[in-house]
Amino acid sequence: MKKIKKTINKYDNFEDTYKKAYIGLPKDFNSIKKPLFLTLDKFKKNHLNIKTKKKYPVLFFMHGSAGLTYGKKYKDEVLKENFIFFAPNSFKIKNRPTYKTPTKLKNYEQVHKLRVAEIFYNIKKLKEFEFIDFNNIFLMGSSEGAHAVSKYKGNEFKGRIIAAYSCEKNYYSNDFKIGAKKKDPILNIIGTQDEYFSSYSKYENKEVTGNCASTLLKYKNAKVVILPKTKHNVIENQYTIPEVINFLKFHTKY
């Protein structure tokens, strides 16, 4: 925790990951007629009177190095299931470390520390909202964001979804360990032709399995979906979104 707080304090405007975060709201939220998707600061400015007494399950989404492009597609589907969608905005951090693959391991690790800190910071800030069901909040990430999702050690989340990441010690992360508890529900979705994390990756310099199966052997509520002929962007596969939605619905308890 001290290391995470040190990372947060390193950046002058870390709070903007929350202020400028994205929030998606289903159409029955506070009597709105159609789903909303906007930044959190605009939501708080335009929706001062929240009358709903209902508590909503949440998909807390960590975007990848390309931003929220893929996350918006997941957002559209979870809103149909009356979930709230929330995504910290990592790109708002001034002097944010970045990388371009291939690069040195230390450059990846700088970003990894930052992304884990975003989860720690934002999940605590979300407690200001009474309409969030904290018994049913799920953590999901894609690629770079999935690495943070898999490593985060907090117990605030009902389950985790790791998309387009393989949960292994490799060129991208030399000291990898799952942060979830052994009983936590976990879904891993990855393609056999992933350009970065499969055994076919041109960046890999050691043998890897290309998925989270071996790492999750002791996690009794884990599921690994390996998609044939699928590259890094797993959302392009027709089975990805149904797997995500089924996981969320199956593990949401009221």
PDB file of C-alpha atoms in Angstrom:
ATOM      1  CA  MET A   1       0.000   0.000   0.000  1.00  0.00           C
ATOM      2  CA  LYS A   2       2.866   2.385   0.778  1.00  0.00           C
ATOM      3  CA  LYS A   3       4.304   1.800  -2.693  1.00  0.00           C
ATOM      4  CA  ILE A   4       0.928   2.516  -4.284  1.00  0.00           C
ATOM      5  CA  LYS A   5       0.504   5.750  -2.334  1.00  0.00           C
ATOM      6  CA  LYS A   6       4.030   6.753  -3.303  1.00  0.00           C
ATOM      7  CA  THR A   7       3.114   6.252  -6.956  1.00  0.00           C
ATOM      8  CA  ILE A   8      -0.039   8.354  -6.562  1.00  0.00           C
ATOM      9  CA  ASN A   9       1.859  11.185  -4.863  1.00  0.00           C
ATOM     10  CA  LYS A  10       4.412  11.203  -7.665  1.00  0.00           C
ATOM     11  CA  TYR A  11       1.899  12.854 -10.015  1.00  0.00           C
ATOM     12  CA  ASP A  12       0.445  16.316  -9.369  1.00  0.00           C
ATOM     13  CA  ASN A  13      -2.954  15.633 -10.938  1.00  0.00           C
ATOM     14  CA  PHE A  14      -3.527  11.937 -10.262  1.00  0.00           C
ATOM     15  CA  GLU A  15      -7.054  12.819  -9.088  1.00  0.00           C
ATOM     16  CA  ASP A  16      -7.969  13.567 -12.703  1.00  0.00           C
ATOM     17  CA  THR A  17      -8.044   9.820 -13.379  1.00  0.00           C
ATOM     18  CA  TYR A  18     -11.261  10.001 -11.343  1.00  0.00           C
ATOM     19  CA  LYS A  19     -12.569  13.483 -12.176  1.00  0.00           C
ATOM     20  CA  LYS A  20     -12.223  12.783 -15.894  1.00  0.00           C
ATOM     21  CA  ALA A  21     -13.174   9.127 -15.647  1.00  0.00           C
ATOM     22  CA  TYR A  22     -15.968   7.798 -17.859  1.00  0.00           C
ATOM     23  CA  ILE A  23     -19.296   6.638 -16.514  1.00  0.00           C
ATOM     24  CA  GLY A  24     -22.084   4.863 -18.363  1.00  0.00           C
ATOM     25  CA  LEU A  25     -25.590   4.719 -16.902  1.00  0.00           C
ATOM     26  CA  PRO A  26     -28.422   2.372 -17.967  1.00  0.00           C
ATOM     27  CA  LYS A  27     -31.685   3.850 -19.211  1.00  0.00           C
ATOM     28  CA  ASP A  28     -33.663   3.258 -16.023  1.00  0.00           C
ATOM     29  CA  PHE A  29     -31.127   5.098 -13.848  1.00  0.00           C
ATOM     30  CA  ASN A  30     -32.841   8.013 -12.101  1.00  0.00           C
ATOM     31  CA  SER A  31     -35.658   7.901 -14.716  1.00  0.00           C
ATOM     32  CA  ILE A  32     -33.438   8.728 -17.708  1.00  0.00           C
ATOM     33  CA  LYS A  33     -34.998   7.712 -21.043  1.00  0.00           C
ATOM     34  CA  LYS A  34     -31.868   6.371 -22.733  1.00  0.00           C
ATOM     35  CA  PRO A  35     -28.388   5.276 -21.609  1.00  0.00           C
ATOM     36  CA  LEU A  36     -25.890   8.016 -20.805  1.00  0.00           C
ATOM     37  CA  PHE A  37     -22.139   8.010 -21.318  1.00  0.00           C
ATOM     38  CA  LEU A  38     -20.087  10.979 -20.147  1.00  0.00           C
ATOM     39  CA  THR A  39     -17.150  12.013 -18.009  1.00  0.00           C
ATOM     40  CA  LEU A  40     -17.627  11.885 -14.272  1.00  0.00           C
ATOM     41  CA  ASP A  41     -17.203  15.631 -13.732  1.00  0.00           C
ATOM     42  CA  LYS A  42     -19.988  16.320 -16.237  1.00  0.00           C
ATOM     43  CA  PHE A  43     -22.210  13.710 -14.606  1.00  0.00           C
ATOM     44  CA  LYS A  44     -21.768  15.296 -11.178  1.00  0.00           C
ATOM     45  CA  LYS A  45     -22.430  18.753 -12.617  1.00  0.00           C
ATOM     46  CA  ASN A  46     -25.569  17.828 -14.565  1.00  0.00           C
ATOM     47  CA  HIS A  47     -27.106  15.272 -12.190  1.00  0.00           C
ATOM     48  CA  LEU A  48     -27.187  16.927  -8.803  1.00  0.00           C
ATOM     49  CA  ASN A  49     -30.421  15.300  -7.625  1.00  0.00           C
ATOM     50  CA  ILE A  50     -30.105  11.526  -7.617  1.00  0.00           C
ATOM     51  CA  LYS A  51     -33.434  10.193  -6.393  1.00  0.00           C
ATOM     52  CA  THR A  52     -33.010   6.533  -7.197  1.00  0.00           C
ATOM     53  CA  LYS A  53     -32.827   4.173  -4.231  1.00  0.00           C
ATOM     54  CA  LYS A  54     -31.736   1.250  -6.360  1.00  0.00           C
ATOM     55  CA  LYS A  55     -28.172   0.008  -6.108  1.00  0.00           C
ATOM     56  CA  TYR A  56     -26.579  -0.967  -9.417  1.00  0.00           C
ATOM     57  CA  PRO A  57     -23.907  -3.562 -10.145  1.00  0.00           C
ATOM     58  CA  VAL A  58     -20.829  -2.063 -11.788  1.00  0.00           C
ATOM     59  CA  LEU A  59     -18.236  -3.009 -14.378  1.00  0.00           C
ATOM     60  CA  PHE A  60     -15.056  -1.145 -13.402  1.00  0.00           C
ATOM     61  CA  PHE A  61     -13.006  -1.088 -16.623  1.00  0.00           C
ATOM     62  CA  MET A  62      -9.275  -0.484 -17.053  1.00  0.00           C
ATOM     63  CA  HIS A  63      -8.504   0.581 -20.608  1.00  0.00           C
ATOM     64  CA  GLY A  64      -5.425  -0.518 -22.525  1.00  0.00           C
ATOM     65  CA  SER A  65      -2.571   1.517 -23.992  1.00  0.00           C
ATOM     66  CA  ALA A  66      -4.804   2.541 -26.920  1.00  0.00           C
ATOM     67  CA  GLY A  67      -7.409   4.093 -24.628  1.00  0.00           C
ATOM     68  CA  LEU A  68     -11.107   3.364 -24.263  1.00  0.00           C
ATOM     69  CA  THR A  69     -11.839   2.388 -27.882  1.00  0.00           C
ATOM     70  CA  TYR A  70     -12.574  -1.260 -27.058  1.00  0.00           C
ATOM     71  CA  GLY A  71     -14.040  -0.419 -23.665  1.00  0.00           C
ATOM     72  CA  LYS A  72     -16.887   1.514 -25.277  1.00  0.00           C
ATOM     73  CA  LYS A  73     -18.054  -1.683 -26.949  1.00  0.00           C
ATOM     74  CA  TYR A  74     -18.168  -3.525 -23.637  1.00  0.00           C
ATOM     75  CA  LYS A  75     -19.938  -0.498 -22.168  1.00  0.00           C
ATOM     76  CA  ASP A  76     -22.778  -0.690 -24.661  1.00  0.00           C
ATOM     77  CA  GLU A  77     -23.474  -4.306 -23.749  1.00  0.00           C
ATOM     78  CA  VAL A  78     -23.287  -4.026 -19.967  1.00  0.00           C
ATOM     79  CA  LEU A  79     -25.631  -1.028 -19.958  1.00  0.00           C
ATOM     80  CA  LYS A  80     -28.247  -3.274 -21.587  1.00  0.00           C
ATOM     81  CA  GLU A  81     -27.945  -5.528 -18.525  1.00  0.00           C
ATOM     82  CA  ASN A  82     -28.571  -2.611 -16.128  1.00  0.00           C
ATOM     83  CA  PHE A  83     -24.955  -2.430 -15.042  1.00  0.00           C
ATOM     84  CA  ILE A  84     -23.160   0.856 -14.520  1.00  0.00           C
ATOM     85  CA  PHE A  85     -19.921   1.193 -16.488  1.00  0.00           C
ATOM     86  CA  PHE A  86     -16.997   3.048 -14.931  1.00  0.00           C
ATOM     87  CA  ALA A  87     -13.516   3.587 -16.389  1.00  0.00           C
ATOM     88  CA  PRO A  88     -10.650   5.623 -14.887  1.00  0.00           C
ATOM     89  CA  ASN A  89      -8.980   7.912 -17.408  1.00  0.00           C
ATOM     90  CA  SER A  90      -5.264   7.179 -17.234  1.00  0.00           C
ATOM     91  CA  PHE A  91      -4.425   9.537 -20.098  1.00  0.00           C
ATOM     92  CA  LYS A  92      -5.282  12.607 -18.012  1.00  0.00           C
ATOM     93  CA  ILE A  93      -2.173  12.172 -15.849  1.00  0.00           C
ATOM     94  CA  LYS A  94       0.448  14.809 -16.675  1.00  0.00           C
ATOM     95  CA  ASN A  95       3.897  13.417 -17.472  1.00  0.00           C
ATOM     96  CA  ARG A  96       2.424   9.924 -17.627  1.00  0.00           C
ATOM     97  CA  PRO A  97       5.027   7.254 -18.433  1.00  0.00           C
ATOM     98  CA  THR A  98       4.464   5.482 -21.744  1.00  0.00           C
ATOM     99  CA  TYR A  99       6.185   2.840 -23.834  1.00  0.00           C
ATOM    100  CA  LYS A 100       6.362   1.525 -27.353  1.00  0.00           C
ATOM    101  CA  THR A 101       6.892  -2.205 -27.693  1.00  0.00           C
ATOM    102  CA  PRO A 102       9.573  -3.468 -27.747  1.00  0.00           C
ATOM    103  CA  THR A 103      11.272  -1.591 -24.913  1.00  0.00           C
ATOM    104  CA  LYS A 104      13.128  -2.246 -21.670  1.00  0.00           C
ATOM    105  CA  LEU A 105      11.305  -4.069 -18.889  1.00  0.00           C
ATOM    106  CA  LYS A 106      11.633  -1.097 -16.525  1.00  0.00           C
ATOM    107  CA  ASN A 107       9.591   1.042 -18.929  1.00  0.00           C
ATOM    108  CA  TYR A 108       6.719  -1.432 -18.812  1.00  0.00           C
ATOM    109  CA  GLU A 109       6.938  -1.709 -15.037  1.00  0.00           C
ATOM    110  CA  GLN A 110       6.622   2.056 -14.564  1.00  0.00           C
ATOM    111  CA  VAL A 111       3.291   1.972 -16.370  1.00  0.00           C
ATOM    112  CA  HIS A 112       2.162  -1.167 -14.509  1.00  0.00           C
ATOM    113  CA  LYS A 113       2.668   0.549 -11.141  1.00  0.00           C
ATOM    114  CA  LEU A 114       0.653   3.532 -12.330  1.00  0.00           C
ATOM    115  CA  ARG A 115      -2.266   1.433 -13.572  1.00  0.00           C
ATOM    116  CA  VAL A 116      -2.518  -0.585 -10.330  1.00  0.00           C
ATOM    117  CA  ALA A 117      -2.514   2.701  -8.394  1.00  0.00           C
ATOM    118  CA  GLU A 118      -5.452   3.902 -10.517  1.00  0.00           C
ATOM    119  CA  ILE A 119      -7.546   0.967  -9.334  1.00  0.00           C
ATOM    120  CA  PHE A 120      -6.615   1.590  -5.695  1.00  0.00           C
ATOM    121  CA  TYR A 121      -7.440   5.295  -5.931  1.00  0.00           C
ATOM    122  CA  ASN A 122     -10.625   5.124  -7.981  1.00  0.00           C
ATOM    123  CA  ILE A 123     -12.404   2.294  -6.162  1.00  0.00           C
ATOM    124  CA  LYS A 124     -12.131   4.306  -2.946  1.00  0.00           C
ATOM    125  CA  LYS A 125     -13.404   7.481  -4.588  1.00  0.00           C
ATOM    126  CA  LEU A 126     -16.455   5.666  -5.960  1.00  0.00           C
ATOM    127  CA  LYS A 127     -17.729   5.171  -2.421  1.00  0.00           C
ATOM    128  CA  GLU A 128     -19.211   8.656  -2.606  1.00  0.00           C
ATOM    129  CA  PHE A 129     -22.108   7.230  -4.641  1.00  0.00           C
ATOM    130  CA  GLU A 130     -24.919   5.497  -2.775  1.00  0.00           C
ATOM    131  CA  PHE A 131     -26.385   4.012  -5.960  1.00  0.00           C
ATOM    132  CA  ILE A 132     -23.439   1.639  -6.458  1.00  0.00           C
ATOM    133  CA  ASP A 133     -23.817  -1.943  -5.262  1.00  0.00           C
ATOM    134  CA  PHE A 134     -20.382  -2.639  -3.800  1.00  0.00           C
ATOM    135  CA  ASN A 135     -21.314  -6.277  -3.291  1.00  0.00           C
ATOM    136  CA  ASN A 136     -21.511  -6.620  -7.068  1.00  0.00           C
ATOM    137  CA  ILE A 137     -18.695  -4.601  -8.576  1.00  0.00           C
ATOM    138  CA  PHE A 138     -16.499  -6.367 -11.138  1.00  0.00           C
ATOM    139  CA  LEU A 139     -13.007  -5.414 -12.273  1.00  0.00           C
ATOM    140  CA  MET A 140     -12.154  -5.809 -15.952  1.00  0.00           C
ATOM    141  CA  GLY A 141      -9.168  -4.805 -18.043  1.00  0.00           C
ATOM    142  CA  SER A 142      -7.938  -5.099 -21.598  1.00  0.00           C
ATOM    143  CA  SER A 143      -4.251  -5.661 -22.451  1.00  0.00           C
ATOM    144  CA  GLU A 144      -2.241  -3.138 -20.387  1.00  0.00           C
ATOM    145  CA  GLY A 145      -5.319  -2.628 -18.234  1.00  0.00           C
ATOM    146  CA  ALA A 146      -5.730  -6.384 -17.840  1.00  0.00           C
ATOM    147  CA  HIS A 147      -2.245  -6.637 -16.356  1.00  0.00           C
ATOM    148  CA  ALA A 148      -3.258  -4.174 -13.634  1.00  0.00           C
ATOM    149  CA  VAL A 149      -6.544  -6.031 -13.066  1.00  0.00           C
ATOM    150  CA  SER A 150      -4.756  -9.325 -12.579  1.00  0.00           C
ATOM    151  CA  LYS A 151      -2.076  -7.955 -10.219  1.00  0.00           C
ATOM    152  CA  TYR A 152      -4.247  -5.718  -8.006  1.00  0.00           C
ATOM    153  CA  LYS A 153      -4.334  -7.107  -4.445  1.00  0.00           C
ATOM    154  CA  GLY A 154      -7.472  -5.457  -3.072  1.00  0.00           C
ATOM    155  CA  ASN A 155     -10.581  -7.424  -2.133  1.00  0.00           C
ATOM    156  CA  GLU A 156     -13.210  -4.878  -3.198  1.00  0.00           C
ATOM    157  CA  PHE A 157     -14.274  -6.722  -6.331  1.00  0.00           C
ATOM    158  CA  LYS A 158     -16.728  -9.592  -6.781  1.00  0.00           C
ATOM    159  CA  GLY A 159     -14.800 -10.961  -9.752  1.00  0.00           C
ATOM    160  CA  ARG A 160     -12.251 -10.094 -12.413  1.00  0.00           C
ATOM    161  CA  ILE A 161     -12.103 -10.278 -16.205  1.00  0.00           C
ATOM    162  CA  ILE A 162      -8.666 -10.401 -17.820  1.00  0.00           C
ATOM    163  CA  ALA A 163      -8.917  -9.769 -21.574  1.00  0.00           C
ATOM    164  CA  ALA A 164      -5.966 -10.002 -23.971  1.00  0.00           C
ATOM    165  CA  TYR A 165      -3.364 -10.799 -21.329  1.00  0.00           C
ATOM    166  CA  SER A 166      -1.705 -14.090 -20.416  1.00  0.00           C
ATOM    167  CA  CYS A 167      -0.822 -13.813 -16.669  1.00  0.00           C
ATOM    168  CA  GLU A 168       2.765 -14.948 -17.113  1.00  0.00           C
ATOM    169  CA  LYS A 169       6.319 -13.903 -16.414  1.00  0.00           C
ATOM    170  CA  ASN A 170       7.439 -12.662 -19.805  1.00  0.00           C
ATOM    171  CA  TYR A 171       9.064  -9.741 -21.620  1.00  0.00           C
ATOM    172  CA  TYR A 172       6.214  -7.517 -20.364  1.00  0.00           C
ATOM    173  CA  SER A 173       6.311  -8.366 -16.644  1.00  0.00           C
ATOM    174  CA  ASN A 174       9.093 -10.312 -14.978  1.00  0.00           C
ATOM    175  CA  ASP A 175       7.568 -10.546 -11.499  1.00  0.00           C
ATOM    176  CA  PHE A 176       3.968 -11.538 -12.204  1.00  0.00           C
ATOM    177  CA  LYS A 177       1.578 -12.764  -9.504  1.00  0.00           C
ATOM    178  CA  ILE A 178      -2.229 -12.859  -9.387  1.00  0.00           C
ATOM    179  CA  GLY A 179      -3.521 -10.435  -6.763  1.00  0.00           C
ATOM    180  CA  ALA A 180      -6.991 -11.970  -6.357  1.00  0.00           C
ATOM    181  CA  LYS A 181      -8.004 -14.404  -3.617  1.00  0.00           C
ATOM    182  CA  LYS A 182      -8.124 -18.102  -4.523  1.00  0.00           C
ATOM    183  CA  LYS A 183     -11.938 -18.136  -4.251  1.00  0.00           C
ATOM    184  CA  ASP A 184     -12.517 -15.076  -6.435  1.00  0.00           C
ATOM    185  CA  PRO A 185     -14.280 -15.606  -9.792  1.00  0.00           C
ATOM    186  CA  ILE A 186     -11.885 -14.885 -12.666  1.00  0.00           C
ATOM    187  CA  LEU A 187     -12.427 -14.952 -16.434  1.00  0.00           C
ATOM    188  CA  ASN A 188      -9.495 -14.854 -18.851  1.00  0.00           C
ATOM    189  CA  ILE A 189     -10.129 -14.353 -22.580  1.00  0.00           C
ATOM    190  CA  ILE A 190      -7.237 -14.408 -25.033  1.00  0.00           C
ATOM    191  CA  GLY A 191      -6.592 -15.305 -28.661  1.00  0.00           C
ATOM    192  CA  THR A 192      -4.220 -17.971 -29.919  1.00  0.00           C
ATOM    193  CA  GLN A 193      -2.673 -15.469 -32.341  1.00  0.00           C
ATOM    194  CA  ASP A 194      -2.241 -12.629 -29.855  1.00  0.00           C
ATOM    195  CA  GLU A 195       0.573 -10.499 -31.269  1.00  0.00           C
ATOM    196  CA  TYR A 196       1.936  -9.618 -27.826  1.00  0.00           C
ATOM    197  CA  PHE A 197       1.224 -12.403 -25.350  1.00  0.00           C
ATOM    198  CA  SER A 198       0.716 -15.676 -27.214  1.00  0.00           C
ATOM    199  CA  SER A 199       3.468 -18.180 -27.930  1.00  0.00           C
ATOM    200  CA  TYR A 200       3.607 -16.652 -31.435  1.00  0.00           C
ATOM    201  CA  SER A 201       4.599 -13.208 -30.155  1.00  0.00           C
ATOM    202  CA  LYS A 202       7.705 -11.863 -31.870  1.00  0.00           C
ATOM    203  CA  TYR A 203       8.518  -9.925 -28.698  1.00  0.00           C
ATOM    204  CA  GLU A 204       8.763 -12.985 -26.467  1.00  0.00           C
ATOM    205  CA  ASN A 205      12.227 -14.336 -25.641  1.00  0.00           C
ATOM    206  CA  LYS A 206      11.200 -17.360 -23.564  1.00  0.00           C
ATOM    207  CA  GLU A 207       8.623 -20.134 -23.641  1.00  0.00           C
ATOM    208  CA  VAL A 208       5.127 -19.062 -22.603  1.00  0.00           C
ATOM    209  CA  THR A 209       1.742 -20.769 -22.678  1.00  0.00           C
ATOM    210  CA  GLY A 210      -0.039 -17.679 -24.021  1.00  0.00           C
ATOM    211  CA  ASN A 211      -2.937 -17.753 -21.547  1.00  0.00           C
ATOM    212  CA  CYS A 212      -3.724 -17.684 -17.815  1.00  0.00           C
ATOM    213  CA  ALA A 213      -4.596 -21.381 -17.420  1.00  0.00           C
ATOM    214  CA  SER A 214      -1.439 -22.557 -15.651  1.00  0.00           C
ATOM    215  CA  THR A 215      -1.356 -19.500 -13.379  1.00  0.00           C
ATOM    216  CA  LEU A 216      -4.998 -20.032 -12.378  1.00  0.00           C
ATOM    217  CA  LEU A 217      -4.827 -23.757 -11.614  1.00  0.00           C
ATOM    218  CA  LYS A 218      -5.485 -23.177  -7.903  1.00  0.00           C
ATOM    219  CA  TYR A 219      -8.357 -20.745  -8.500  1.00  0.00           C
ATOM    220  CA  LYS A 220     -11.475 -22.906  -8.304  1.00  0.00           C
ATOM    221  CA  ASN A 221     -13.790 -20.248  -9.745  1.00  0.00           C
ATOM    222  CA  ALA A 222     -11.585 -19.381 -12.719  1.00  0.00           C
ATOM    223  CA  LYS A 223     -12.427 -19.846 -16.378  1.00  0.00           C
ATOM    224  CA  VAL A 224     -10.046 -19.502 -19.325  1.00  0.00           C
ATOM    225  CA  VAL A 225     -11.402 -18.931 -22.836  1.00  0.00           C
ATOM    226  CA  ILE A 226      -8.842 -19.414 -25.613  1.00  0.00           C
ATOM    227  CA  LEU A 227     -10.111 -18.165 -28.955  1.00  0.00           C
ATOM    228  CA  PRO A 228      -8.661 -19.840 -32.086  1.00  0.00           C
ATOM    229  CA  LYS A 229      -7.478 -17.626 -34.940  1.00  0.00           C
ATOM    230  CA  THR A 230      -7.983 -14.524 -32.788  1.00  0.00           C
ATOM    231  CA  LYS A 231      -5.439 -11.738 -32.375  1.00  0.00           C
ATOM    232  CA  HIS A 232      -4.851  -9.254 -29.552  1.00  0.00           C
ATOM    233  CA  ASN A 233      -8.140  -7.419 -29.997  1.00  0.00           C
ATOM    234  CA  VAL A 234     -10.347 -10.204 -28.644  1.00  0.00           C
ATOM    235  CA  ILE A 235     -13.526  -8.147 -28.830  1.00  0.00           C
ATOM    236  CA  GLU A 236     -13.540  -8.733 -32.585  1.00  0.00           C
ATOM    237  CA  ASN A 237     -14.354 -12.387 -31.882  1.00  0.00           C
ATOM    238  CA  GLN A 238     -18.118 -13.024 -31.731  1.00  0.00           C
ATOM    239  CA  TYR A 239     -17.818 -15.085 -28.533  1.00  0.00           C
ATOM    240  CA  THR A 240     -16.041 -12.500 -26.378  1.00  0.00           C
ATOM    241  CA  ILE A 241     -18.920 -10.236 -25.357  1.00  0.00           C
ATOM    242  CA  PRO A 242     -21.307 -13.149 -24.590  1.00  0.00           C
ATOM    243  CA  GLU A 243     -18.597 -14.647 -22.347  1.00  0.00           C
ATOM    244  CA  VAL A 244     -18.205 -11.345 -20.501  1.00  0.00           C
ATOM    245  CA  ILE A 245     -21.951 -10.825 -20.047  1.00  0.00           C
ATOM    246  CA  ASN A 246     -22.560 -14.414 -18.923  1.00  0.00           C
ATOM    247  CA  PHE A 247     -19.743 -14.137 -16.374  1.00  0.00           C
ATOM    248  CA  LEU A 248     -21.180 -10.918 -14.949  1.00  0.00           C
ATOM    249  CA  LYS A 249     -24.731 -12.241 -14.749  1.00  0.00           C
ATOM    250  CA  PHE A 250     -23.716 -15.609 -13.313  1.00  0.00           C
ATOM    251  CA  HIS A 251     -21.703 -14.090 -10.479  1.00  0.00           C
ATOM    252  CA  THR A 252     -24.019 -11.185  -9.645  1.00  0.00           C
ATOM    253  CA  LYS A 253     -25.902 -12.054  -6.482  1.00  0.00           C
ATOM    254  CA  TYR A 254     -28.772 -10.159  -4.908  1.00  0.00           C
TER     255      TYR A 254
END
